XYZ file of C-alpha atoms in Angstrom:
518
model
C 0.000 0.000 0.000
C 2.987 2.472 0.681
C 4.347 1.679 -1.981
C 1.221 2.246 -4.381
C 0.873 5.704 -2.319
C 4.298 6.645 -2.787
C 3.547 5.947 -6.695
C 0.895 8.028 -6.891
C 2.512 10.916 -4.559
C 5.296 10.646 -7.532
C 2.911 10.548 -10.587
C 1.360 13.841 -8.803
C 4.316 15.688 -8.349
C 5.581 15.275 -11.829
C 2.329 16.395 -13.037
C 2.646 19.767 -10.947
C 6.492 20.358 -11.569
C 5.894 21.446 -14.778
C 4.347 25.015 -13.353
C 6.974 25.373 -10.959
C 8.918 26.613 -13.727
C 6.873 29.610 -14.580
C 8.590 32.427 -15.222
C 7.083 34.546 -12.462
C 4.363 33.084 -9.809
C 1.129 32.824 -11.746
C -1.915 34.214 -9.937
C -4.060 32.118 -7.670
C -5.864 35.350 -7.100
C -6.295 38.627 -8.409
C -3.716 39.889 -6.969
C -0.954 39.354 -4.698
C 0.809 43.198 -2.952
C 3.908 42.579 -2.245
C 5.247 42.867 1.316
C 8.970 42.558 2.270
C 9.108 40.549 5.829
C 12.494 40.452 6.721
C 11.696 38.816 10.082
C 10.079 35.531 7.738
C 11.605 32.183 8.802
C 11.108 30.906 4.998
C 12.025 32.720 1.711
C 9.522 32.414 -1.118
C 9.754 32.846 -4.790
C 8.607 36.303 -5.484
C 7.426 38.837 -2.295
C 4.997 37.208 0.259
C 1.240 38.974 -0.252
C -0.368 41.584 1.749
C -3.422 41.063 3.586
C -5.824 41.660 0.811
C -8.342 43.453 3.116
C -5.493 46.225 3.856
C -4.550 46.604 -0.452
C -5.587 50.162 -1.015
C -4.825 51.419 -4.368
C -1.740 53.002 -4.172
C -0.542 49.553 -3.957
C -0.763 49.693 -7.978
C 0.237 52.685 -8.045
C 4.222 54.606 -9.212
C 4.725 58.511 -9.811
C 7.651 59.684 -11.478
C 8.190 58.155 -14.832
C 7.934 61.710 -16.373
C 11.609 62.506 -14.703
C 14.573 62.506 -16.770
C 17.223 60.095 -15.203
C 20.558 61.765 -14.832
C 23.008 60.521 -17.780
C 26.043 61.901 -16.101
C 27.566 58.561 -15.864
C 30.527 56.604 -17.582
C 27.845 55.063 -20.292
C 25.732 58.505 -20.979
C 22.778 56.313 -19.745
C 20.212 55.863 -16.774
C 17.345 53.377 -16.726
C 14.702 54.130 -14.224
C 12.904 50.638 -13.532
C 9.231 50.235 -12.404
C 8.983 46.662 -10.919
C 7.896 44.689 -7.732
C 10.553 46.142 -5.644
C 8.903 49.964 -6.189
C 5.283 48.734 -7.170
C 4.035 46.143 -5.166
C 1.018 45.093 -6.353
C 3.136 44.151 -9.676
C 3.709 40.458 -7.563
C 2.681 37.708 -9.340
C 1.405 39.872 -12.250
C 4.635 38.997 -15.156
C 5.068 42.232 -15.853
C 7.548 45.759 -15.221
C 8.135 48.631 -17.121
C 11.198 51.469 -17.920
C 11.931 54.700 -18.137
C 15.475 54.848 -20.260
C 17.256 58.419 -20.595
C 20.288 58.582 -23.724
C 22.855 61.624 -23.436
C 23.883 62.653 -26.869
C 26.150 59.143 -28.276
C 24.687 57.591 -24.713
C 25.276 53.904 -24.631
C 22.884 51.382 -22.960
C 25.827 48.640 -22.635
C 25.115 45.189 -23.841
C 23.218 42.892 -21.098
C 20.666 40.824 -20.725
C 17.361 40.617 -18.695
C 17.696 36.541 -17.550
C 13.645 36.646 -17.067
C 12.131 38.813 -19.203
C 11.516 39.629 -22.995
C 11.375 43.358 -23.663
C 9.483 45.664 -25.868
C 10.759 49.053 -26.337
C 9.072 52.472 -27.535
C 11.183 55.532 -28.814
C 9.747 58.828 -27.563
C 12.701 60.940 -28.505
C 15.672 60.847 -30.420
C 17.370 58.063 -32.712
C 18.276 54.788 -31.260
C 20.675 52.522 -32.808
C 19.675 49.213 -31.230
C 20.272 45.347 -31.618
C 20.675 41.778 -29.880
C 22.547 38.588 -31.031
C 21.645 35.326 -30.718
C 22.528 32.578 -28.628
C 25.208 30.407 -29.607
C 24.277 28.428 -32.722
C 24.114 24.358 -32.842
C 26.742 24.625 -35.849
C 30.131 25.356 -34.459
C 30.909 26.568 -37.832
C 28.441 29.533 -37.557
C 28.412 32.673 -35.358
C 26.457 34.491 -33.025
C 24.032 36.342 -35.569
C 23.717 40.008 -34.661
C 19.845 42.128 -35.157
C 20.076 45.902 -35.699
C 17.269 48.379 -36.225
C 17.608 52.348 -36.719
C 14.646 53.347 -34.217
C 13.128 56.885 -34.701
C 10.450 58.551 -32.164
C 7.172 55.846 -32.313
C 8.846 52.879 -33.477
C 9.412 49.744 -31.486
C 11.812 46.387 -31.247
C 11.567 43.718 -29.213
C 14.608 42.138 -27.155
C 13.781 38.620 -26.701
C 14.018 37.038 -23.043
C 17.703 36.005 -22.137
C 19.312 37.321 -25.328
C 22.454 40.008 -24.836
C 21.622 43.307 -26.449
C 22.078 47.368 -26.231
C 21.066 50.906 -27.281
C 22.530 53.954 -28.759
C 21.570 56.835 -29.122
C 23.067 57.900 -32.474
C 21.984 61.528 -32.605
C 23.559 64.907 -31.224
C 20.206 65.766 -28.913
C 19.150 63.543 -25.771
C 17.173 60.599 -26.281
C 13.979 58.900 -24.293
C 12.695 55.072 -24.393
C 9.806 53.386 -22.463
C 9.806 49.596 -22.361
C 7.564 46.886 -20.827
C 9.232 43.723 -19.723
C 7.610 40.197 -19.342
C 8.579 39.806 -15.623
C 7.817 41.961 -12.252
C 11.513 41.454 -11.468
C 13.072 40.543 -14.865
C 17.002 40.749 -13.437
C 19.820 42.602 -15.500
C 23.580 41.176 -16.338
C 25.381 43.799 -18.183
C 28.062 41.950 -19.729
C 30.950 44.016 -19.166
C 30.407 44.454 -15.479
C 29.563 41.075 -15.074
C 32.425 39.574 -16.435
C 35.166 41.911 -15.839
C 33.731 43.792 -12.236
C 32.512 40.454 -10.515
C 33.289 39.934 -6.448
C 35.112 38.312 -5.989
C 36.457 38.430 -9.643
C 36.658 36.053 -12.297
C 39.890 33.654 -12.506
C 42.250 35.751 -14.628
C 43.040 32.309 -16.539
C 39.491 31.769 -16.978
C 38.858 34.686 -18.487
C 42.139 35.325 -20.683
C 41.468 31.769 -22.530
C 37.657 32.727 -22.621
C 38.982 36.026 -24.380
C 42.128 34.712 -26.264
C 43.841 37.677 -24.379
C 47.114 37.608 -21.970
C 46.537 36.982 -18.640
C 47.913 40.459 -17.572
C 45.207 42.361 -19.754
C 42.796 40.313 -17.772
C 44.083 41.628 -14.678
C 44.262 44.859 -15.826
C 40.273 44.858 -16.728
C 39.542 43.627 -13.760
C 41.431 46.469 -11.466
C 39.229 49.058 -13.686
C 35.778 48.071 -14.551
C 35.031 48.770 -18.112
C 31.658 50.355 -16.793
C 33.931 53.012 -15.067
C 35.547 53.976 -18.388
C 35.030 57.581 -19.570
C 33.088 57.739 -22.769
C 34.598 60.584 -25.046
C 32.102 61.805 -27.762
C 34.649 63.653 -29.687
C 36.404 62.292 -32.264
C 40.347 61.572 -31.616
C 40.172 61.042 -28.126
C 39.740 57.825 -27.290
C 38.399 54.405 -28.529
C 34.791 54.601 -28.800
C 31.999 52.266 -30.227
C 30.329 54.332 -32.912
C 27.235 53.691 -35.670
C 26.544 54.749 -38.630
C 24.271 57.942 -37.996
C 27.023 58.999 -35.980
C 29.696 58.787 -38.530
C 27.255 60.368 -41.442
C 29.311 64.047 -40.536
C 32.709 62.357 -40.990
C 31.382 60.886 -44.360
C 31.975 57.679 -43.300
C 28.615 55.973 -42.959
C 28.682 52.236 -42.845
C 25.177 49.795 -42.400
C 27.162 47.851 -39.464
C 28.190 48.245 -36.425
C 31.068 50.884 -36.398
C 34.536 50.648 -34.487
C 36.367 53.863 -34.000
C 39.557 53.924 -32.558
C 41.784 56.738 -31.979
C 45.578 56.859 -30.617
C 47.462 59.971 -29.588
C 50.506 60.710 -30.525
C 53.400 58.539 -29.945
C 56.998 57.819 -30.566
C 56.762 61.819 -32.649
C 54.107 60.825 -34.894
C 50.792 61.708 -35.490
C 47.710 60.588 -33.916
C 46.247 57.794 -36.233
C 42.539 57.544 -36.441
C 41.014 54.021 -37.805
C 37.359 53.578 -39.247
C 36.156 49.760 -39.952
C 32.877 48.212 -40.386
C 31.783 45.144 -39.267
C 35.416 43.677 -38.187
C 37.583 45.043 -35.666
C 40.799 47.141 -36.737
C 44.081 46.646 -36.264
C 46.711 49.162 -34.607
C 49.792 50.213 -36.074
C 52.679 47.928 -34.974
C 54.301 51.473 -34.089
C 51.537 52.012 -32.100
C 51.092 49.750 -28.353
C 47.428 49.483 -27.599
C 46.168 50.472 -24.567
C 44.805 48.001 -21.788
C 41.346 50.265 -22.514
C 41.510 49.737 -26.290
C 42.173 46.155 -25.567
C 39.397 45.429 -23.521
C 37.207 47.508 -25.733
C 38.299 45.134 -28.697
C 37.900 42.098 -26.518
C 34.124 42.855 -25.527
C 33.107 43.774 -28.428
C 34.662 41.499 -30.210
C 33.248 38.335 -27.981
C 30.013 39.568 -27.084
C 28.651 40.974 -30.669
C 30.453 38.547 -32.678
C 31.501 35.543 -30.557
C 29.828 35.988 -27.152
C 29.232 33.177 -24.231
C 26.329 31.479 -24.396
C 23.054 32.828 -23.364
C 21.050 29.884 -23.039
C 16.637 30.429 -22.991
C 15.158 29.447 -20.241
C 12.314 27.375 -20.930
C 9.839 28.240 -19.037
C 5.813 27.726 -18.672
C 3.902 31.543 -18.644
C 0.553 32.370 -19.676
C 1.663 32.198 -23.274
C 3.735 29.487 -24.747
C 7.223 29.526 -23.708
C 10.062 29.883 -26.274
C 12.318 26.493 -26.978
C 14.581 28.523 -29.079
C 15.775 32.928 -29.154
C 12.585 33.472 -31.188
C 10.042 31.942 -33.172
C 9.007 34.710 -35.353
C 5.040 34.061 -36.404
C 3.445 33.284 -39.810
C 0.145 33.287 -40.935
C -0.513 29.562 -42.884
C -4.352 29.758 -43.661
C -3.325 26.651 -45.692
C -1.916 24.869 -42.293
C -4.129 21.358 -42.079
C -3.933 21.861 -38.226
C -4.554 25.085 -36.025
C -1.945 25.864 -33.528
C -1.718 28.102 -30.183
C -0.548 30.908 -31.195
C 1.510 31.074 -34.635
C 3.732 28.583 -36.492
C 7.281 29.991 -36.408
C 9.068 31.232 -39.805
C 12.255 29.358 -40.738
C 14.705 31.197 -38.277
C 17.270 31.586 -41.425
C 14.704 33.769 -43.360
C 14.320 35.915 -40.049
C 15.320 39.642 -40.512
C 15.359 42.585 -38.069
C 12.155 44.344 -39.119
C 10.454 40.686 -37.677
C 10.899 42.299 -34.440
C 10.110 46.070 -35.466
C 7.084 48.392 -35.744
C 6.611 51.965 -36.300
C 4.112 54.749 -36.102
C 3.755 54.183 -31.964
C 4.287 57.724 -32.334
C 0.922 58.614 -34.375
C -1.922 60.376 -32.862
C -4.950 57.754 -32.738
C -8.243 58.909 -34.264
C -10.271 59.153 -30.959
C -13.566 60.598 -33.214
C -15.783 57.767 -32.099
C -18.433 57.961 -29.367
C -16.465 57.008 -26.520
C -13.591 59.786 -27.574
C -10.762 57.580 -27.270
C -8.471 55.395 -29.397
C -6.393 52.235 -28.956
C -3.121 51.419 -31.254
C -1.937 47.571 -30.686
C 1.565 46.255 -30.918
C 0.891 42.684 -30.907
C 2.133 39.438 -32.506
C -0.397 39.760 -35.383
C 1.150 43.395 -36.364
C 5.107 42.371 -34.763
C 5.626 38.744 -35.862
C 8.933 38.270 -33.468
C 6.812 38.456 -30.335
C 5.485 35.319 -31.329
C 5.920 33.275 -27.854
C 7.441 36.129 -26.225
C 4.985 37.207 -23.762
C 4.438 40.520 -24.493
C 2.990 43.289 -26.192
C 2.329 47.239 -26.388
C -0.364 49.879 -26.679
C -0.733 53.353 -27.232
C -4.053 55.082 -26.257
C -5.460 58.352 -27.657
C -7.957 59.804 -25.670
C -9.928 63.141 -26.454
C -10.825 65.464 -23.923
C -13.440 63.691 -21.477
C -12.406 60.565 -23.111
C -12.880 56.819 -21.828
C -11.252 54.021 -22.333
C -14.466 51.732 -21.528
C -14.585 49.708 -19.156
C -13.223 46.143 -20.536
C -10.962 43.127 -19.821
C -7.662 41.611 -20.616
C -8.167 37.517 -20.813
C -4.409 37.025 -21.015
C -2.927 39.928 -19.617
C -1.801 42.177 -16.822
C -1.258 45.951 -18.340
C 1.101 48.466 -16.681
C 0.080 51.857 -17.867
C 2.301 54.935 -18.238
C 0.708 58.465 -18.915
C 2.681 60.720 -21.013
C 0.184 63.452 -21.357
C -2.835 64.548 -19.864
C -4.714 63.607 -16.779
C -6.339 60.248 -16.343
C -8.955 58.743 -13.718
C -8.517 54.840 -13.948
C -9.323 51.695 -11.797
C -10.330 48.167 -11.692
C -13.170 45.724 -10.087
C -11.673 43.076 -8.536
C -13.824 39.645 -9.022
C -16.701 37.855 -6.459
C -15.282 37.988 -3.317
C -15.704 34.414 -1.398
C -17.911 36.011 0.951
C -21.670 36.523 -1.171
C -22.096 39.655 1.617
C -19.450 41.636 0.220
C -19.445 43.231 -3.037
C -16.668 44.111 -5.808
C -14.003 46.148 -4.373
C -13.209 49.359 -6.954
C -9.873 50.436 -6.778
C -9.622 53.889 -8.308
C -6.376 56.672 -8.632
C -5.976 60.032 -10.645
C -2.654 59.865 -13.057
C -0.981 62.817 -14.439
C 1.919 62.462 -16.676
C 4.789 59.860 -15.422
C 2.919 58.143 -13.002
C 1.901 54.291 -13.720
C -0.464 52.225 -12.019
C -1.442 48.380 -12.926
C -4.472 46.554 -14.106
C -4.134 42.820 -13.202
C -4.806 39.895 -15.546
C -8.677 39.737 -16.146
C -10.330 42.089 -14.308
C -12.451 45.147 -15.568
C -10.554 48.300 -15.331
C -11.119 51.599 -17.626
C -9.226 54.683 -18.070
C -11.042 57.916 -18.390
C -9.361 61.501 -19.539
C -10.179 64.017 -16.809
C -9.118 66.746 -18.644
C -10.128 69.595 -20.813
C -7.099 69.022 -22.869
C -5.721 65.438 -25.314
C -4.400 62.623 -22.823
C -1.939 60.121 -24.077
C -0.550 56.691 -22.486
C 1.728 53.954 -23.423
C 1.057 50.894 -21.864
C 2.495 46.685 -21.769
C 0.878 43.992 -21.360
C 1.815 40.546 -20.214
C 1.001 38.271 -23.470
C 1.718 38.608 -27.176
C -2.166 38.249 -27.819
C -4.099 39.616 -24.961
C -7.205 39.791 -25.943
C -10.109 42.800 -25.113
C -13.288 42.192 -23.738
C -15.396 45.582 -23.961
C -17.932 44.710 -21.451
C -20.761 46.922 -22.736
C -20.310 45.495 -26.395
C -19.705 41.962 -25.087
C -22.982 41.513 -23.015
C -25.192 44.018 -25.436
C -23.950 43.985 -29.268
C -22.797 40.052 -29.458
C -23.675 38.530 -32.398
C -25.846 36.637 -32.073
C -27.330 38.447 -29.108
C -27.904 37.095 -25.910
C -31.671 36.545 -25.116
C -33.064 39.959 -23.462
C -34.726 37.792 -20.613
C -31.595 36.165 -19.639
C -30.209 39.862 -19.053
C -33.176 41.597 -17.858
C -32.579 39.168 -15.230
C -29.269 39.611 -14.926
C -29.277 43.088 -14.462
C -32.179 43.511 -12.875
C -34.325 45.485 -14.919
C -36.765 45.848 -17.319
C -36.722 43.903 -20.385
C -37.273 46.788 -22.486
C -34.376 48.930 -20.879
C -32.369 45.489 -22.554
C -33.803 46.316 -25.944
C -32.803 49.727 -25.691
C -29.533 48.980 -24.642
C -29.036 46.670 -27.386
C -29.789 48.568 -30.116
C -27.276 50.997 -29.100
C -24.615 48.486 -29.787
């Protein structure tokens, strides 16, 4: 008998493990606040949850998005993060958001986000972005490198685990939002990873890993690379350039561009070295600098021949990716239907497969609820296919409303750019038939974010005499509306007026008015 039990304890287990490997905690509930105990005797995967009697809705809620970060760093760069650790009731939810700030040539270094795909809107400025794939199955092949020119209302999607960067590649400062498939997604920025670790890295390790001498190694690791001083001006120092940036030198290339200058030396002039795609060699006159060294050495091994960045397979709300991507197509001649899209043969895969643009387009909001919603989704960006994410952009016209609807597979975080919005959800039927639907309900103004968890009715309305606009991710490539008003009143076929009258409690006529409206 213990034996059949312990059988069946084992067949049970197995049968659960699989969602143990979600990316974040899935929802048991409709929503978890976060709450740090510090004083817990056990650790858990994620935050523990709030008493859900004491949530109020600044739980949801974040203010300061609308801030520029300071770029006064060694990278011309600062990334303001939204996520559980600033917005609690993101627990459980899969999702975070960004705030990225570019000084002129400002670099967000390569890294990687170990639990989260992201998707990334331009506000401002020109963004020279890419990532490069994991290490292929053919030893004979190389890491293959994405790139994308990004100008204000475009978007490109990083996929989950994969190393990849931005640059701003104009003379003005530049501004990104980005959603992320995970309320704590993690960041490894390659550089400091490797070379800033403590304790560090074996130097052996790393100078075989890098096909450098061992002294370089040691070098690197006695000076950070993140701590190196970025010089915009030409014959300075080596610097990673692109193509927009190198238009005034009339030297534009469609790769990624390595510019290295050396001063002076031995009584002869500086020499200053353009190459695309490849890096350049010095001089033999010329003895390169630990800097340029470990400059050639990253870039050459993480854009061209970097460690592997393995996927983690994991089970989320939509289906998890077995490979970097698997960029969708439509097959209406397919004999079999599939959940979500069959995946295009990943050598025919280009950059624009993971690029939109017009995010930056005024939506028509001349309708009769004054407001206007402009998906980024797998069926408009094929390379979010299995990804677990998506974007929005919503219009709304003065007195505007987003209506009152529902996400079926997705959490939203909401950012407000412009404008000033009233918004809130309904949570669902509490367990106690005495208590009714708890509203929770906050005014926005522009930079502050609040969340919608997966499912529930929420609606966003403009409180303003003036335009309101707001960007917004959500948690699945797909996430489906519900407008509840159209739903339950314009359905085709419609649903029988006495099954609503009763519903609703009223009169079956008020039903017949009410559907004829929609």
């Amino acid at each position: 008998m213990k034996i059949v039990f312990g059988f069946l304890a084992t067949i049970l287990i197995v049968s659960l493990a699989p969602f143990s490997f979600a990316s974040d905690p899935s929802p048991l509930q409709d929503f978890c606040v976060a709450v740090n105990d510090s004083a817990a005797p056990v650790f858990v995967n994620g935050k523990f949850c709030k008493n859900p009697n004491m949530v109020v809705a600044d739980d949801f809620f974040f203010s300061g998005l609308n801030k520029p970060g300071n770029t006064s760093n060694a990278v011309g760069s600062r990334v303001t993060a939204v996520n559980v650790n600033n917005l609690p009731g993101l627990n459980t939810l899969g999702i975070s958001a960004v705030r990225i700030d570019y000084a002129p040539y400002g670099l967000n270094p390569p890294h990687t986000h170990p639990r989260a795909t992201e998707i990334l809107v331009v506000l401002e400025g020109t963004l020279y972005v890419g990532f490069v794939t994991s290490n292929p199955a053919n030893p004979n092949l190389k890491n293959k490198l994405f790139t994308k020119y990004l100008n204000p209302g475009d978007v490109f999607v990083f996929p989950e685990g994969l190393i990849h960067f931005q640059f701003n590649a104009g003379k003005t400062n530049a501004v990104a939002f980005a959603g992320l498939s995970s309320q704590n997604p993690g960041v490894i920025t390659i550089a400091n990873a490797v070379f800033g670790s403590d304790p560090s890295i074996n130097p052996d390790v790393l100078s075989k890993a890098f096909q450098v001498e061992k002294k370089d190694v040691a070098r690197r690791n006695a000076r950070n690379i993140s701590q190196y001083k970025f010089h915009h001006r030409l014959g300075r120092m080596p610097i990673l350039k692109l193509e927009k940036a190198f238009i005034a030198e009339g030297k534009a290339s469609s790769k990624i561009d390595i510019f290295v200058s050396s001063r002076a030396r031995n009584g002869k002039p500086p020499v200053n070295e353009h190459t695309t795609g490849r890096i350049i060699k010095q001089p033999k006159y010329l003895k390169e600098s630990t800097l340029e060294s470990m400059m050639r050495g990253v870039i050459t091994n993480v854009l061209k021949t970097g460690p592997e960045i393995e996927p983690v397979v994991l089970l989320v709300t939509d289906p998890s990716p077995l490979q970097d991507f698997c960029v969708a197509v439509n097959d209406s001649t397919a004999p079999v239907f599939v959940n979500g899209k069959f995946c295009k043969n990943p050598n025919m895969v280009v950059a624009d497969d993971f690029f939109f643009s017009g995010l930056n387009k005024p939506g028509n909001t001349s309708n009769a609820v004054g407001s206007r919603v402009t998906a980024v989704n797998v069926n408009n960006l094929p390379g979010l296919n299995t990804l677990g994410i998506s974007a929005v952009r919503i219009d709304y016209a003065p007195y505007g409303l987003n209506p009152p609807h529902t996400h079926p597979r997705a959490t939203e975080i909401l950012v407000v750019l412009e404008g000033t919005l009233y918004v809130g959800f309904v949570t669902s039927n509490p367990a106690n038939p005495n208590l009714k639907n708890k509203l929770f309900t906050k005014y926005l103004n522009p930079g502050d974010v609040f969340v919608f968890p997966e499912g529930l009715i929420h609606f966003q309305f403009n409180a303003g005499k003036t335009n309101a606009v707001a960007f917004a991710g959500l948690s699945s490539q797909n996430p489906g509306v519900i407008t509840i008003a159209n739903a339950v009143f314009g359905s085709d076929l419609s649903i029988n007026p006495d099954v609503l009258a009763k519903a609703f409690q009223v009169e079956k006529k008020v039903i017949d008015q009410l559907q004829a409206k929609f």
